[in-house]
Amino acid sequence: MLTLPSPSSSPPLTAQDPNSRKRQRSLSMQSEASSSSPKRSASQDPQSIQPNDVPTLSPEDMNPEIDAYMAEQGEDHGQAVPSRAASGWISQQKLQFVENGMKKEMRVGETWYIVSRRWYLRWRKAMTGEEDKEGRVEEKDLGPVDNTPLCDQRGQVTSDLIEHVDCEFVPEEVWVKLKDWYGEPKYPLPRKVIARGLMQEPMLELRPPTFKVHLLTSATIPGQSMSPKEVTVSSTDKIRDVRHAFAATLNPQKAASGQFRIWKISPDASTDQLLFSADTLRACGSTLLEDSDRTVDDELVDSSEVFVVEFINRDKWIVDPAEVTSLSDGAPAPTQPLPPPPPTQPGPLFNSGPDFFSKLQQRSAPTVGMSSVSPFSPSSGTVSKANPSTSRPKVQREPGTLGLGNMGNTCFMNSAIQCLAHTRELMDYFLSGVYQEELNPDNPLGMHGAVAQAFGALVSRIWDPESSMSSYTPREFKQTLQRFAPQFSGYQQHDSQELVAFLLDGLHEDLNRVLKKPYVEKPDWEGGGDKELVELANKSWEGYMMRNDSVVVDLFQGQYQSTLVCPECSKVSITFDPFMYLTLPLPVQKKWQHHVLYIPWDLEKPHARVPVELDRHSTFKDVRQLLGRWMGANPDNLLTLEVFNHQFYKNLDDTVACEDMSDSDVIVCFELPCNSQQSRTYKPQSDDPFVVAVFPCESMPSRVTYRPGPTPFGYPFITIIDQEQAKDPQAIYDAIADRLQRWTVHVRDLFTWEAGSADEMEPVQIPLSGAPVLDSVTEIKENGEVVTVEQEIPEGDIVDEKATVVREADEDDNMGLDSGAPRKIGFKRDLFTIRVQRGTQPYGVGYNTFGSNHGRYETLEQRAEASKDGTLLHPNDAFFIEFDDNVKSYYFGDDRNNWEFALWNKWDEFVHPELAASRKAASSKKQQGITLQDCLDEFTKEEQLGEDDLWYCPRCKKHQQATKRFDLWKVPDVLVVHLKRFSNSRMLRDKIDTFVDFPIEGLDLTEMVGERIVGKRLAAQGVDVQALGIGDLEEPLVYDLFAVDEHMGGLGGGHYRAYAFNHVTGKWYHFDDSYVTPSRPEAAVNANAYLLFYRRRTNHPLGGKSYAKIEEARAHAKAQAGRVTQEDSQLPTPPSEESLSRDEPEVASNPPTVLDWPTPNSISRSSPASSPLPLDDRPPSFEDALFDPLVQSSVGLEEIPLGATQLELPDPLSRGSPSSIDAEPDLENDDTDSPLYEPDAEDVDQYDTNQDFPQNSVRLRNAVFKREESVDDDGDTTDVMMTPAESELDDTDSAVYEMAEDHPAADTNEA
């Protein structure tokens, strides 16, 4: 970045209310990553390379400021250096200073820095003293800011740079402090705050453009190997500052004196070496970069550009501009071929030749000195060496097969444009020029017509039937796009569907036929039958059309029906709303799967390990609802918590999403005998019991140790203490001991027992009745036969056993033992010691918040002394029960015996039948696959609103969780289907890669469209459906696929491509940025399909009102052509050449078709060669342009009498449009082979082949004025150069116009 502000120039740092902060972040302004630090533009150039013809470089170690800095900081950047500034700052002050700085408002021109969120979270944890699952972080262990997760080895940013996800943004004053406290970072990432969009909102330029810079030498120096420099600037930097930055990177002294020139070369000519020889520069061609106050963004520069810096050597330049082949003149001469790059050199990012520099050149002949329109245009001293006769042959391409160059992660835009550009009816509308008549620049909701103008210019290039270009980089379109949609600024990947939505909406508002929108009140459903439903739908649509009427409405917009039903009073609400694209959910929503440890309150029921599967977007409220249904418990009595390191780590309440949990997290669910008080809708009551967490731990050692508190073990659990128990220490002890029964096998030994009396024994009846008891004996005989013999047991055996029991009882009596059963007296009182600690969160949540300070412990006796009402507990209390080592070992065991007596590692597996059935159904569905019809069924499925999306019932007068259903009511002519593959919720970003099978032909929606269904019912009842506005009920609603936008890869990356059907050639093509190849429609049906474009199959024309306007324009064009053809003085129409482009100017005559319309004017800032000049209003008529004083004075046209002069106009689309990918020279070639060349008979032998035009004609672009012999002609030949806007016509280009005073030309503004 250039001219970074100093810390002193930054605004004063003041704490601001975060709710009123107006910071605008740019998460999309991302071009090529920067690896350069603003403090170092040169890096370690060897001093040995100093031949006489090589300018001296300025090595880094010669910079005294850097020497002083390195002496202070030390050579090792990886170690933190203590700073004097850090003295006196405590952790809390540092935290407040940094957080206040991050909240401040961004201002244009400031410099902010990117900090890895991973490092920031570690730093914040060290400042707060927080200890999470990863343990505590000490400030001394932090080290400098570590941006390694964001960068590659060269320091170039590779991350998405999403704030609060990948990184944090800090102002410069905060960055300076972080350096003072922790040392110099290895990868500082400064970024400039720039103004973006129409509102000039301040945004952080996350990915500023980075350019490769070479050093020009007079000869190649063998044995030297240095990489080219990479210079990072801002897109808002001026060109003069950029030039100086390039030079200062190599030699600051000569850069300061201004003794340098900057050459722009083709990316294909760049190598992996710093030095660039003059011979290579002459051969490959280049263009001088001139000073200008225009910005990099204005010049439409991208990071693929390569520059060569030339310093004055011995008071002269190394190369003569006359010897350098201009980039605009094509390939270098065959005698000086460009050597191939080394095998290790990577290919260019974009397969492009001359780009934006070439397309900004003048249209004059190369032999005439050029006047710079743009600093990126060729210098006036550059002379063309290309010969028109030796230029490469043009390859004719089919219309609609133009590739779009990738400017760096702009594939999302290219694929979307290709799909829209192959919408036949939309192209007819734009290529016929109808959109020019319907521009609505005064619409406050539109983009002043700019988006429609830019899109029209772009599709005209795509469908140019005479262009020989294979690809074109839509820089002007992107500049217009980001002007009104700053979210698409820069070069970060975006969602193609979001671009399609914005573009269609922008085109709609720019072309809205409603100039002043009235207020329209939306009608309500007041009940009734099918007829009233149709009337409500029609009234809703008519109200919408009163404010919205455009080609987008005619083609892309349909209507859906939304039905809400109140669950309490059954009130039905029906509304009708328009849609421009149909977003369909995929019915294979990814499930959240986890195991929950369920602990019932009833000690007789075992604790179980329960697998659960829920929708990924569910919360733990849904988990408790599910477990309550499965386990037969009240969901309000269930408490869900996360356990980590023997403590409750997180309160999993209603607001916690299931997807926030990792697979390794331990989730427990406690069933309680009362309300768990975890729901956010719960209102506390005065008699609520205390829900207290209990943490088993070892006894605190008597000697001082380094442990912060007692050592917990096992599983924490929950106990319930009611208001009466809370006043009795013994009752509290018993409540805790009662819960311990679940976790030990020695349950009996938790109690104190006493012997029972004989009177308390209940007699046990021994049943002797019934079938006799049989004894069986199995015998194997000699022959191998097995025989089983059963016989009755003698009665005497049982009598003998009874006698034995009586005899043993007598012996017991003789020993003096009580024959009664043992009886529980109560829990033993020496099991554990209770310590109480008050926390800040319920259920004892918060890792290591308890037990970290011995002074916070209290005993129940201490609480009793301090209590006023006798209550021993407070909200958010937690119990730490301390066990002696011997007691712990007896009841639970220890680590040595793997806790052999504990039950917290033994869980029953419980799989509910509902889950088993769901898994079986999912497996079967996965084998069957998913179809587009399944997605449509999922879209129309009834669902219940969530608690965050309640509906206000006008009958109940309160918000309700109503059931909602969407249905298609009316479908458009062009249906855009958006498969909802991407999901962004909380911290999880994901993509569903499931294959969806969709039809190429014959998508039948007849049975899903409500208007048809209701219309057929009404027709069967004898109702006149035509009067209700329902069309032909017999024609099926069948759609055929014509384009697919696909996404490969995952979130935060991937690549977009498109398949599209070309209605001109009748073929399918695959569009991969600039690469276009023939394809098959079956190839488009794959798992990457994201946007589907369908056209309705019908017998009548599509487009409604727009189609009528297109036909009217076509009829007008034919009538105009017919009138002009009948003129007596008509010139013969020359035949069309095979390939016409800018360097092969010919006058083409083609039959007027929908493609034979002028290229629309673009209002974007660009050169004349790239797009027409901006116009505030419609272009002037042709005759007005001819008699314009500026034109006449500049070419001497006022001296030419135009009596019966006729003008033959070429087809603008027949001229090859220049491209950043394949720009071609604008050369006026010899016209002696043109059919319009008619020299005077007596002067034939005297014709000069270097003269551009015959002596009896005047050339206007590619037009020729024929002058009659009677006109007084002084023999002068005039070359008239006009801008595209001045020569733009709204009529067929093959028409011939008579320009005479008594025969006025046709009104060209009617088309």
JSON list of N, CA and C in Angstrom, two decimals, residues 1086-1129:
[
{"chain": "A", "resi": 1086, "resn": "ASN", "atom": "N", "xyz": [-25.26, -33.36, -13.18]},
{"chain": "A", "resi": 1086, "resn": "ASN", "atom": "CA", "xyz": [-24.23, -33.91, -12.31]},
{"chain": "A", "resi": 1086, "resn": "ASN", "atom": "C", "xyz": [-24.43, -33.38, -10.89]},
{"chain": "A", "resi": 1087, "resn": "ALA", "atom": "N", "xyz": [-23.59, -33.85, -9.98]},
{"chain": "A", "resi": 1087, "resn": "ALA", "atom": "CA", "xyz": [-23.74, -33.49, -8.57]},
{"chain": "A", "resi": 1087, "resn": "ALA", "atom": "C", "xyz": [-23.31, -32.06, -8.29]},
{"chain": "A", "resi": 1088, "resn": "ASN", "atom": "N", "xyz": [-22.72, -31.37, -9.27]},
{"chain": "A", "resi": 1088, "resn": "ASN", "atom": "CA", "xyz": [-22.28, -29.98, -9.07]},
{"chain": "A", "resi": 1088, "resn": "ASN", "atom": "C", "xyz": [-23.34, -28.97, -9.47]},
{"chain": "A", "resi": 1089, "resn": "ALA", "atom": "N", "xyz": [-24.44, -29.41, -10.06]},
{"chain": "A", "resi": 1089, "resn": "ALA", "atom": "CA", "xyz": [-25.47, -28.49, -10.54]},
{"chain": "A", "resi": 1089, "resn": "ALA", "atom": "C", "xyz": [-25.99, -27.63, -9.39]},
{"chain": "A", "resi": 1090, "resn": "TYR", "atom": "N", "xyz": [-26.05, -26.33, -9.63]},
{"chain": "A", "resi": 1090, "resn": "TYR", "atom": "CA", "xyz": [-26.43, -25.37, -8.58]},
{"chain": "A", "resi": 1090, "resn": "TYR", "atom": "C", "xyz": [-27.62, -24.53, -9.01]},
{"chain": "A", "resi": 1091, "resn": "LEU", "atom": "N", "xyz": [-27.58, -23.95, -10.19]},
{"chain": "A", "resi": 1091, "resn": "LEU", "atom": "CA", "xyz": [-28.69, -23.17, -10.74]},
{"chain": "A", "resi": 1091, "resn": "LEU", "atom": "C", "xyz": [-29.17, -23.83, -12.02]},
{"chain": "A", "resi": 1092, "resn": "LEU", "atom": "N", "xyz": [-30.45, -24.05, -12.13]},
{"chain": "A", "resi": 1092, "resn": "LEU", "atom": "CA", "xyz": [-31.04, -24.66, -13.31]},
{"chain": "A", "resi": 1092, "resn": "LEU", "atom": "C", "xyz": [-31.93, -23.65, -14.01]},
{"chain": "A", "resi": 1093, "resn": "PHE", "atom": "N", "xyz": [-31.77, -23.53, -15.31]},
{"chain": "A", "resi": 1093, "resn": "PHE", "atom": "CA", "xyz": [-32.56, -22.57, -16.10]},
{"chain": "A", "resi": 1093, "resn": "PHE", "atom": "C", "xyz": [-33.44, -23.37, -17.06]},
{"chain": "A", "resi": 1094, "resn": "TYR", "atom": "N", "xyz": [-34.77, -23.19, -16.91]},
{"chain": "A", "resi": 1094, "resn": "TYR", "atom": "CA", "xyz": [-35.75, -23.90, -17.72]},
{"chain": "A", "resi": 1094, "resn": "TYR", "atom": "C", "xyz": [-36.57, -22.90, -18.53]},
{"chain": "A", "resi": 1095, "resn": "ARG", "atom": "N", "xyz": [-36.88, -23.29, -19.76]},
{"chain": "A", "resi": 1095, "resn": "ARG", "atom": "CA", "xyz": [-37.76, -22.49, -20.63]},
{"chain": "A", "resi": 1095, "resn": "ARG", "atom": "C", "xyz": [-39.05, -23.26, -20.87]},
{"chain": "A", "resi": 1096, "resn": "ARG", "atom": "N", "xyz": [-40.13, -22.54, -20.78]},
{"chain": "A", "resi": 1096, "resn": "ARG", "atom": "CA", "xyz": [-41.44, -23.19, -20.95]},
{"chain": "A", "resi": 1096, "resn": "ARG", "atom": "C", "xyz": [-41.66, -23.59, -22.39]},
{"chain": "A", "resi": 1097, "resn": "ARG", "atom": "N", "xyz": [-42.15, -24.81, -22.57]},
{"chain": "A", "resi": 1097, "resn": "ARG", "atom": "CA", "xyz": [-42.48, -25.33, -23.90]},
{"chain": "A", "resi": 1097, "resn": "ARG", "atom": "C", "xyz": [-43.93, -24.96, -24.21]},
{"chain": "A", "resi": 1098, "resn": "THR", "atom": "N", "xyz": [-44.12, -24.15, -25.23]},
{"chain": "A", "resi": 1098, "resn": "THR", "atom": "CA", "xyz": [-45.47, -23.65, -25.53]},
{"chain": "A", "resi": 1098, "resn": "THR", "atom": "C", "xyz": [-45.60, -23.37, -27.01]},
{"chain": "A", "resi": 1099, "resn": "ASN", "atom": "N", "xyz": [-46.84, -23.26, -27.45]},
{"chain": "A", "resi": 1099, "resn": "ASN", "atom": "CA", "xyz": [-47.12, -22.98, -28.86]},
{"chain": "A", "resi": 1099, "resn": "ASN", "atom": "C", "xyz": [-47.15, -21.49, -29.17]},
{"chain": "A", "resi": 1100, "resn": "HIS", "atom": "N", "xyz": [-47.25, -20.67, -28.13]},
{"chain": "A", "resi": 1100, "resn": "HIS", "atom": "CA", "xyz": [-47.30, -19.23, -28.36]},
{"chain": "A", "resi": 1100, "resn": "HIS", "atom": "C", "xyz": [-45.99, -18.60, -27.91]},
{"chain": "A", "resi": 1101, "resn": "PRO", "atom": "N", "xyz": [-45.66, -17.41, -28.42]},
{"chain": "A", "resi": 1101, "resn": "PRO", "atom": "CA", "xyz": [-44.39, -16.78, -28.05]},
{"chain": "A", "resi": 1101, "resn": "PRO", "atom": "C", "xyz": [-44.33, -16.46, -26.56]},
{"chain": "A", "resi": 1102, "resn": "LEU", "atom": "N", "xyz": [-43.12, -16.51, -26.03]},
{"chain": "A", "resi": 1102, "resn": "LEU", "atom": "CA", "xyz": [-42.88, -16.20, -24.62]},
{"chain": "A", "resi": 1102, "resn": "LEU", "atom": "C", "xyz": [-42.52, -14.73, -24.47]},
{"chain": "A", "resi": 1103, "resn": "GLY", "atom": "N", "xyz": [-42.79, -14.20, -23.31]},
{"chain": "A", "resi": 1103, "resn": "GLY", "atom": "CA", "xyz": [-42.36, -12.83, -23.03]},
{"chain": "A", "resi": 1103, "resn": "GLY", "atom": "C", "xyz": [-43.46, -11.82, -22.93]},
{"chain": "A", "resi": 1104, "resn": "GLY", "atom": "N", "xyz": [-44.67, -12.14, -23.40]},
{"chain": "A", "resi": 1104, "resn": "GLY", "atom": "CA", "xyz": [-45.79, -11.21, -23.25]},
{"chain": "A", "resi": 1104, "resn": "GLY", "atom": "C", "xyz": [-45.54, -9.85, -23.87]},
{"chain": "A", "resi": 1105, "resn": "LYS", "atom": "N", "xyz": [-45.61, -8.82, -23.05]},
{"chain": "A", "resi": 1105, "resn": "LYS", "atom": "CA", "xyz": [-45.47, -7.44, -23.54]},
{"chain": "A", "resi": 1105, "resn": "LYS", "atom": "C", "xyz": [-44.09, -7.22, -24.16]},
{"chain": "A", "resi": 1106, "resn": "SER", "atom": "N", "xyz": [-43.06, -7.82, -23.61]},
{"chain": "A", "resi": 1106, "resn": "SER", "atom": "CA", "xyz": [-41.71, -7.65, -24.17]},
{"chain": "A", "resi": 1106, "resn": "SER", "atom": "C", "xyz": [-41.62, -8.24, -25.56]},
{"chain": "A", "resi": 1107, "resn": "TYR", "atom": "N", "xyz": [-42.25, -9.37, -25.77]},
{"chain": "A", "resi": 1107, "resn": "TYR", "atom": "CA", "xyz": [-42.22, -9.97, -27.11]},
{"chain": "A", "resi": 1107, "resn": "TYR", "atom": "C", "xyz": [-42.89, -9.05, -28.13]},
{"chain": "A", "resi": 1108, "resn": "ALA", "atom": "N", "xyz": [-43.99, -8.44, -27.75]},
{"chain": "A", "resi": 1108, "resn": "ALA", "atom": "CA", "xyz": [-44.67, -7.52, -28.67]},
{"chain": "A", "resi": 1108, "resn": "ALA", "atom": "C", "xyz": [-43.77, -6.35, -29.03]},
{"chain": "A", "resi": 1109, "resn": "LYS", "atom": "N", "xyz": [-43.04, -5.83, -28.08]},
{"chain": "A", "resi": 1109, "resn": "LYS", "atom": "CA", "xyz": [-42.15, -4.71, -28.36]},
{"chain": "A", "resi": 1109, "resn": "LYS", "atom": "C", "xyz": [-41.00, -5.15, -29.27]},
{"chain": "A", "resi": 1110, "resn": "ILE", "atom": "N", "xyz": [-40.50, -6.36, -29.06]},
{"chain": "A", "resi": 1110, "resn": "ILE", "atom": "CA", "xyz": [-39.43, -6.87, -29.92]},
{"chain": "A", "resi": 1110, "resn": "ILE", "atom": "C", "xyz": [-39.92, -7.00, -31.36]},
{"chain": "A", "resi": 1111, "resn": "GLU", "atom": "N", "xyz": [-41.10, -7.56, -31.52]},
{"chain": "A", "resi": 1111, "resn": "GLU", "atom": "CA", "xyz": [-41.65, -7.71, -32.87]},
{"chain": "A", "resi": 1111, "resn": "GLU", "atom": "C", "xyz": [-41.91, -6.35, -33.52]},
{"chain": "A", "resi": 1112, "resn": "GLU", "atom": "N", "xyz": [-42.33, -5.41, -32.73]},
{"chain": "A", "resi": 1112, "resn": "GLU", "atom": "CA", "xyz": [-42.55, -4.05, -33.26]},
{"chain": "A", "resi": 1112, "resn": "GLU", "atom": "C", "xyz": [-41.23, -3.44, -33.73]},
{"chain": "A", "resi": 1113, "resn": "ALA", "atom": "N", "xyz": [-40.18, -3.66, -32.98]},
{"chain": "A", "resi": 1113, "resn": "ALA", "atom": "CA", "xyz": [-38.87, -3.14, -33.38]},
{"chain": "A", "resi": 1113, "resn": "ALA", "atom": "C", "xyz": [-38.36, -3.83, -34.63]},
{"chain": "A", "resi": 1114, "resn": "ARG", "atom": "N", "xyz": [-38.59, -5.13, -34.74]},
{"chain": "A", "resi": 1114, "resn": "ARG", "atom": "CA", "xyz": [-38.17, -5.85, -35.94]},
{"chain": "A", "resi": 1114, "resn": "ARG", "atom": "C", "xyz": [-38.93, -5.36, -37.17]},
{"chain": "A", "resi": 1115, "resn": "ALA", "atom": "N", "xyz": [-40.24, -5.18, -37.02]},
{"chain": "A", "resi": 1115, "resn": "ALA", "atom": "CA", "xyz": [-41.04, -4.69, -38.15]},
{"chain": "A", "resi": 1115, "resn": "ALA", "atom": "C", "xyz": [-40.59, -3.30, -38.58]},
{"chain": "A", "resi": 1116, "resn": "HIS", "atom": "N", "xyz": [-40.29, -2.46, -37.62]},
{"chain": "A", "resi": 1116, "resn": "HIS", "atom": "CA", "xyz": [-39.82, -1.12, -37.93]},
{"chain": "A", "resi": 1116, "resn": "HIS", "atom": "C", "xyz": [-38.48, -1.16, -38.66]},
{"chain": "A", "resi": 1117, "resn": "ALA", "atom": "N", "xyz": [-37.61, -2.07, -38.24]},
{"chain": "A", "resi": 1117, "resn": "ALA", "atom": "CA", "xyz": [-36.31, -2.18, -38.89]},
{"chain": "A", "resi": 1117, "resn": "ALA", "atom": "C", "xyz": [-36.46, -2.65, -40.34]},
{"chain": "A", "resi": 1118, "resn": "LYS", "atom": "N", "xyz": [-37.34, -3.61, -40.56]},
{"chain": "A", "resi": 1118, "resn": "LYS", "atom": "CA", "xyz": [-37.55, -4.09, -41.92]},
{"chain": "A", "resi": 1118, "resn": "LYS", "atom": "C", "xyz": [-38.15, -3.01, -42.80]},
{"chain": "A", "resi": 1119, "resn": "ALA", "atom": "N", "xyz": [-39.06, -2.24, -42.24]},
{"chain": "A", "resi": 1119, "resn": "ALA", "atom": "CA", "xyz": [-39.67, -1.15, -43.02]},
{"chain": "A", "resi": 1119, "resn": "ALA", "atom": "C", "xyz": [-38.63, -0.10, -43.38]},
{"chain": "A", "resi": 1120, "resn": "GLN", "atom": "N", "xyz": [-37.78, 0.23, -42.46]},
{"chain": "A", "resi": 1120, "resn": "GLN", "atom": "CA", "xyz": [-36.72, 1.19, -42.71]},
{"chain": "A", "resi": 1120, "resn": "GLN", "atom": "C", "xyz": [-35.79, 0.68, -43.81]},
{"chain": "A", "resi": 1121, "resn": "ALA", "atom": "N", "xyz": [-35.42, -0.59, -43.71]},
{"chain": "A", "resi": 1121, "resn": "ALA", "atom": "CA", "xyz": [-34.53, -1.16, -44.72]},
{"chain": "A", "resi": 1121, "resn": "ALA", "atom": "C", "xyz": [-35.20, -1.17, -46.08]},
{"chain": "A", "resi": 1122, "resn": "GLY", "atom": "N", "xyz": [-36.50, -1.45, -46.12]},
{"chain": "A", "resi": 1122, "resn": "GLY", "atom": "CA", "xyz": [-37.20, -1.47, -47.41]},
{"chain": "A", "resi": 1122, "resn": "GLY", "atom": "C", "xyz": [-37.26, -0.10, -48.05]},
{"chain": "A", "resi": 1123, "resn": "ARG", "atom": "N", "xyz": [-37.51, 0.95, -47.27]},
{"chain": "A", "resi": 1123, "resn": "ARG", "atom": "CA", "xyz": [-37.59, 2.31, -47.83]},
{"chain": "A", "resi": 1123, "resn": "ARG", "atom": "C", "xyz": [-36.23, 2.74, -48.38]},
{"chain": "A", "resi": 1124, "resn": "VAL", "atom": "N", "xyz": [-35.20, 2.43, -47.66]},
{"chain": "A", "resi": 1124, "resn": "VAL", "atom": "CA", "xyz": [-33.87, 2.86, -48.10]},
{"chain": "A", "resi": 1124, "resn": "VAL", "atom": "C", "xyz": [-33.45, 2.11, -49.35]},
{"chain": "A", "resi": 1125, "resn": "THR", "atom": "N", "xyz": [-33.86, 0.83, -49.45]},
{"chain": "A", "resi": 1125, "resn": "THR", "atom": "CA", "xyz": [-33.46, 0.02, -50.60]},
{"chain": "A", "resi": 1125, "resn": "THR", "atom": "C", "xyz": [-34.04, 0.58, -51.89]},
{"chain": "A", "resi": 1126, "resn": "GLN", "atom": "N", "xyz": [-35.23, 1.23, -51.83]},
{"chain": "A", "resi": 1126, "resn": "GLN", "atom": "CA", "xyz": [-35.90, 1.73, -53.02]},
{"chain": "A", "resi": 1126, "resn": "GLN", "atom": "C", "xyz": [-35.33, 3.04, -53.53]},
{"chain": "A", "resi": 1127, "resn": "GLU", "atom": "N", "xyz": [-34.37, 3.62, -52.85]},
{"chain": "A", "resi": 1127, "resn": "GLU", "atom": "CA", "xyz": [-33.81, 4.88, -53.31]},
{"chain": "A", "resi": 1127, "resn": "GLU", "atom": "C", "xyz": [-33.02, 4.67, -54.59]},
{"chain": "A", "resi": 1128, "resn": "ASP", "atom": "N", "xyz": [-33.17, 5.62, -55.57]},
{"chain": "A", "resi": 1128, "resn": "ASP", "atom": "CA", "xyz": [-32.51, 5.47, -56.87]},
{"chain": "A", "resi": 1128, "resn": "ASP", "atom": "C", "xyz": [-31.00, 5.55, -56.78]},
{"chain": "A", "resi": 1129, "resn": "SER", "atom": "N", "xyz": [-30.53, 6.32, -55.88]},
{"chain": "A", "resi": 1129, "resn": "SER", "atom": "CA", "xyz": [-29.08, 6.54, -55.81]},
{"chain": "A", "resi": 1129, "resn": "SER", "atom": "C", "xyz": [-28.39, 5.55, -54.88]}
]
